[in-house]
Coordinates of C-alpha atoms and ligand atoms in Angstrom, one line a residue:
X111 CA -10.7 22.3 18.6
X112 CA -9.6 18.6 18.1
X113 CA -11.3 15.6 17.2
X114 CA -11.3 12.3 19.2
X115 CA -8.2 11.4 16.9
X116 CA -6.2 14.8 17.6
X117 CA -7.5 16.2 14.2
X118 CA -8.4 19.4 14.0
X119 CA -12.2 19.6 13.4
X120 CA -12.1 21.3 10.1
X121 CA -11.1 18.7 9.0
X122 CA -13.7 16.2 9.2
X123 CA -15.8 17.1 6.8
X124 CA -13.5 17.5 3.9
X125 CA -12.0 14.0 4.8
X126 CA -15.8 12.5 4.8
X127 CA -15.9 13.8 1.2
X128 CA -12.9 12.3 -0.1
X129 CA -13.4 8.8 1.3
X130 CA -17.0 8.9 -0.1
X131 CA -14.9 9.9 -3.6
X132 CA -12.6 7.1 -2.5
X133 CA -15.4 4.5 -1.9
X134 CA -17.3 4.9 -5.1
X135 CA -14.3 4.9 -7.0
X136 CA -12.6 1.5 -5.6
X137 CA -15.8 0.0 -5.4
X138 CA -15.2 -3.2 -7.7
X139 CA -11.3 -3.7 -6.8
X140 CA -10.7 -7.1 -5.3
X141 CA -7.4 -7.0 -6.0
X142 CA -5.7 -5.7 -3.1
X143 CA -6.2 -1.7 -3.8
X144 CA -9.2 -1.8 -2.9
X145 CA -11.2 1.0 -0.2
X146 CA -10.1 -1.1 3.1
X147 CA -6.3 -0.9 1.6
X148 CA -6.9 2.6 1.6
X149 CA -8.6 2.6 5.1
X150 CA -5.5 0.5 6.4
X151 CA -2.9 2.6 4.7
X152 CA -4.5 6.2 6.0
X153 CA -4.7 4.8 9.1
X154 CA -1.3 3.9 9.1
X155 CA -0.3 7.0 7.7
X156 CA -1.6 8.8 10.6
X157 CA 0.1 7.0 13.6
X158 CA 3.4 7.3 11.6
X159 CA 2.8 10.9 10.7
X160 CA 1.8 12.2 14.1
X161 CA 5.0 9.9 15.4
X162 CA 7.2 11.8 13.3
X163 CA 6.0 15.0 13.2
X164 CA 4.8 14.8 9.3
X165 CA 2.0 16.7 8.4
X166 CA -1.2 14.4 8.9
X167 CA -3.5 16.2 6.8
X168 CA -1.3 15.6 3.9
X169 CA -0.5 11.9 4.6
X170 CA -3.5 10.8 5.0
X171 CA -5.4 12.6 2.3
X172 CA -2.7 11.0 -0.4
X173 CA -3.0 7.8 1.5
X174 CA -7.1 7.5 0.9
X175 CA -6.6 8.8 -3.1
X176 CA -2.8 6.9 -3.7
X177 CA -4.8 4.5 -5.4
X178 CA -7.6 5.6 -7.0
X179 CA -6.2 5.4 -10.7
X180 CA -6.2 1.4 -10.5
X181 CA -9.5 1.1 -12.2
X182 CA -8.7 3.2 -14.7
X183 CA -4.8 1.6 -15.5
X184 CA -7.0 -2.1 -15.7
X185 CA -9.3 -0.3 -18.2
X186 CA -7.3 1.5 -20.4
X187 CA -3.7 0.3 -19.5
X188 CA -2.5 3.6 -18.6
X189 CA 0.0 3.3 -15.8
X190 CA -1.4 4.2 -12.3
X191 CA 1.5 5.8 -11.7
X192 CA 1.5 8.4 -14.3
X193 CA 0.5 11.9 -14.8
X194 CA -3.6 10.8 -15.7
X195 CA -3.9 9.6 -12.1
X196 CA -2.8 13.2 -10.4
X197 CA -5.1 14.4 -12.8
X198 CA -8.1 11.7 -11.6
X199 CA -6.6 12.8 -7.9
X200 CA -6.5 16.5 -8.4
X201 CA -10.5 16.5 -8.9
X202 CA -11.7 14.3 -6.5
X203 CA -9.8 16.5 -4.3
X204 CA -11.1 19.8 -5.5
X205 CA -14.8 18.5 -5.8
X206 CA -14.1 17.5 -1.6
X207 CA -13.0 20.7 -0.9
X208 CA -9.5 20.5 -0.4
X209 CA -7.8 24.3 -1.0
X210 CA -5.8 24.6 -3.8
X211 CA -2.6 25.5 -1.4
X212 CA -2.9 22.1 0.4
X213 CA -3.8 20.0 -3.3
X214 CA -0.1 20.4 -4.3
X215 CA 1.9 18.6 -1.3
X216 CA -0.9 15.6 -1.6
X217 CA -0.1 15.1 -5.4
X218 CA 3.7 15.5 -4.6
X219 CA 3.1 13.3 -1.8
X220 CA 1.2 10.2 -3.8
X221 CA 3.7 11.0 -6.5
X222 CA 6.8 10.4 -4.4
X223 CA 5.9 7.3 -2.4
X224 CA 5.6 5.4 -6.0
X225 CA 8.7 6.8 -7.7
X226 CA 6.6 8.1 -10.6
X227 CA 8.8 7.4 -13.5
X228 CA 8.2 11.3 -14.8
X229 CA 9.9 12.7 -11.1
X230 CA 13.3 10.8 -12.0
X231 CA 14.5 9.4 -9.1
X232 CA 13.8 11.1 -5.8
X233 CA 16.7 10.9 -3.4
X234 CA 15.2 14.1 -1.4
X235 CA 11.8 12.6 -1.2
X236 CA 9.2 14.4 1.3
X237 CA 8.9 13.4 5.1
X238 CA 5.1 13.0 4.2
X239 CA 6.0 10.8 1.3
X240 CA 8.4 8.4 3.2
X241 CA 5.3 8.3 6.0
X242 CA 3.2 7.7 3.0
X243 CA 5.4 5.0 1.4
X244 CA 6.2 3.3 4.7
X245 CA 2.1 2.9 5.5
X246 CA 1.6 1.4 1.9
X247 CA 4.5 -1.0 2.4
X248 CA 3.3 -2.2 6.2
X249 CA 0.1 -2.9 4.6
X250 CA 2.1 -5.7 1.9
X251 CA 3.5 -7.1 5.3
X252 CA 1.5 -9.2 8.1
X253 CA -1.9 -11.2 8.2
X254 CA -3.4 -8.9 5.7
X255 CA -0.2 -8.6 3.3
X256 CA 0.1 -12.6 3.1
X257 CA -4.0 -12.5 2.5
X258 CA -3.3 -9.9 -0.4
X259 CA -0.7 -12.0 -2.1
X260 CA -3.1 -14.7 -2.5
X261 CA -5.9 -12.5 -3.5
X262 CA -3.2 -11.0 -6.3
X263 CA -1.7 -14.2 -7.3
X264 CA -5.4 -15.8 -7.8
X265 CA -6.8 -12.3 -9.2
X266 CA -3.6 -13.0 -12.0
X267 CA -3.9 -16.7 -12.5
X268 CA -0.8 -17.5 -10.4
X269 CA -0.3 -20.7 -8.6
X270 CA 0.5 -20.9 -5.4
X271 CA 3.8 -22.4 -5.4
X272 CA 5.5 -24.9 -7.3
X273 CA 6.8 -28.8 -7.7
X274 CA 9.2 -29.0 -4.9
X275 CA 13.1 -28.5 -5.5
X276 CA 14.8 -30.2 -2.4
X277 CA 18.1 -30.5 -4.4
X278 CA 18.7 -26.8 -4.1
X279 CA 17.2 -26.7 -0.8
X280 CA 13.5 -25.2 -0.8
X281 CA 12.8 -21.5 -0.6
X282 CA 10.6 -19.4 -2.4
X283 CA 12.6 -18.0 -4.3
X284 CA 12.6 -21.3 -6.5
X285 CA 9.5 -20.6 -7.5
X286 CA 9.1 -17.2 -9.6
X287 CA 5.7 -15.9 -10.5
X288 CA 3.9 -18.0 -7.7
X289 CA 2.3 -16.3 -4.6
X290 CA 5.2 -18.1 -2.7
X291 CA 7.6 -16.7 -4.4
X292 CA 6.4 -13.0 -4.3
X293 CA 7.2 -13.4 -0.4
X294 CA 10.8 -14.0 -1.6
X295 CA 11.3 -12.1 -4.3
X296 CA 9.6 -8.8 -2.4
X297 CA 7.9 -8.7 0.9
X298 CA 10.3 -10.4 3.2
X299 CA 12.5 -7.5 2.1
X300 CA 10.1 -4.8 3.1
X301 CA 10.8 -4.2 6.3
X302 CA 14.3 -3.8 5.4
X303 CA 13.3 -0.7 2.8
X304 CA 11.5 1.3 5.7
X305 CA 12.2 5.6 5.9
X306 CA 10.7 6.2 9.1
X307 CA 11.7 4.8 12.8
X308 CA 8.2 4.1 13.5
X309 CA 7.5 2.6 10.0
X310 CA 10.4 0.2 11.3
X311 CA 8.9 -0.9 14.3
X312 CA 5.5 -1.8 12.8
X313 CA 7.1 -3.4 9.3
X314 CA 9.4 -5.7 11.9
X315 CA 6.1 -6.9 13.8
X316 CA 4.5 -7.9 10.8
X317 CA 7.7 -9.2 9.0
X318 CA 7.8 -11.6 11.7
X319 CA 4.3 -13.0 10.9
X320 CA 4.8 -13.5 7.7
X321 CA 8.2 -15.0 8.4
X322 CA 6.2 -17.7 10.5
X323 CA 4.1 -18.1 7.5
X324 CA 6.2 -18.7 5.0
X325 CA 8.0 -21.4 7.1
X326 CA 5.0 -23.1 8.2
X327 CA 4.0 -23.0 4.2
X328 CA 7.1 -24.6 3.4
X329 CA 6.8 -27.4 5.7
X330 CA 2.8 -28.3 4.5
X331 CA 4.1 -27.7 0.9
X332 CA 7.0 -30.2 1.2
X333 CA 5.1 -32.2 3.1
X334 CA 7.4 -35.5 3.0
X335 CA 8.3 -37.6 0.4
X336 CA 5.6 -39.1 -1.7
Ligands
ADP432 P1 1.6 -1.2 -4.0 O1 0.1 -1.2 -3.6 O2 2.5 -1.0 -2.8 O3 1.9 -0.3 -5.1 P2 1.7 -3.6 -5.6 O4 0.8 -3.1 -6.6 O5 3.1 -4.1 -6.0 O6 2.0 -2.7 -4.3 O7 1.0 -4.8 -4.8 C1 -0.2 -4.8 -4.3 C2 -0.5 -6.0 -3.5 O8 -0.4 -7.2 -4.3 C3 0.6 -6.2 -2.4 O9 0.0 -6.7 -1.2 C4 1.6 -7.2 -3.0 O10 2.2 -8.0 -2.1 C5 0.6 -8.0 -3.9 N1 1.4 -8.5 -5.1 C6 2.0 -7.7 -6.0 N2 2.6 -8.4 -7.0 C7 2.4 -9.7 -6.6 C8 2.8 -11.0 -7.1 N3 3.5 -11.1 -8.2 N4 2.4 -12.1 -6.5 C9 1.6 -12.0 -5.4 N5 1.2 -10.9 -4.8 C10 1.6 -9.7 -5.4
NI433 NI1 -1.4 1.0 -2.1

């Protein structure tokens, strides 16, 4: 029996469990990784996923837990992407009631889409953690990824751009370390990094709004001559 979503029902309840885990533990983040990234990115993860054939279940359980080591790297400057947070992962898994067979390909899964450092490099990633990294990525990308930069860059004392250049022509890539710049220097080449042909579609659509952003920026930043 399926859900409204095309889940199947079993489901439900274990999922219930792990976004309750989620919520409590992403409760203070205002930084971007916060519970509605993770609402966005599972979401995400399950259009691609049942687009591509991935397994849902796995996506979209490793997209509501991909984050929830943040807290814990701000506190005690551990990195989030490091074996502590599969640890942190592994248990609010097992206290939701995920079975151990399905606990493995999640972990793999969250592991992957970030390129833990421990893994190597991972030319032969999963299909679940390409869906996985493509839903994180689309989620860096449109109204909400320019809305994020700005939360990150004020969250870490960064301006938002910098005395204007015209001599070299203005882009922002002349201005490193402002929110501008980030849109240079990574999210305009996003949609360009996608695995998945659906994660292509939906990182193009959003590439475009924040291509109409940054230009509209650049013209209020430069404003004329003064
Ligand atoms: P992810 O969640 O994919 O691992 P990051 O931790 O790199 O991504 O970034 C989280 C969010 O913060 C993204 O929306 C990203 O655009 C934004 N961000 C990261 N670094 C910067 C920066 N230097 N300036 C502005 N925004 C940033
Ligand atoms: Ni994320």
């Amino acid at each position: 029996m399926m859900n409204e979503t095309g889940s199947p029902k079993w489901y439900d309840p274990i999922l219930k469990k792990v976004i309750n885990e989620v919520k409590i533990t992403l409760e203070k983040d205002s930084t971007g990784h916060d519970y509605w990234h993770c609402m966005r990115v599972a979401r995400l993860a399950r259009q691609i996923a049942l687009e591509e054939g991935a397994n849902s279940f796995t996506c979209e359980l490793a997209a509501w837990t991909h984050d929830a080591f943040r807290p814990l790297e701000k506190e005690t400057g551990k990195p989030h992407s490091g074996k502590d947070a599969l640890v942190i992962i592994r248990n609010m898994l097992e206290r939701s009631g995920v079975k151990g067979s399905s606990i493995q390909p999640i972990l793999r899964c969250v592991a992957e889409h970030e390129n833990y450092s421990f893994l190597g490099d991972s030319p032969s990633m999963d299909l679940e953690s390409r869906v996985l990294q493509d839903a994180d990525r689309i989620d860096a990308l449109g109204a909400i990824g320019i809305a994020r930069a700005f939360m990150f860059a004020g969250a870490h004392g960064q301006p938002m751009g910098g005395p204007v250049r015209k001599s070299s022509g203005w882009s922002p890539g002349n201005y490193s370390n402002t929110a501008i710049g980030h849109f240079h220097d990574k999210l305009l080449r996003l949609a360009g990094e996608m695995h998945t042909a659906t994660g292509k579609v939906l990182a193009q659509e959003r590439k475009r709004v924040v291509e109409e952003f940054v230009d509209q920026f650049i013209q209020e930043w430069e404003g004329g001559t003064y």
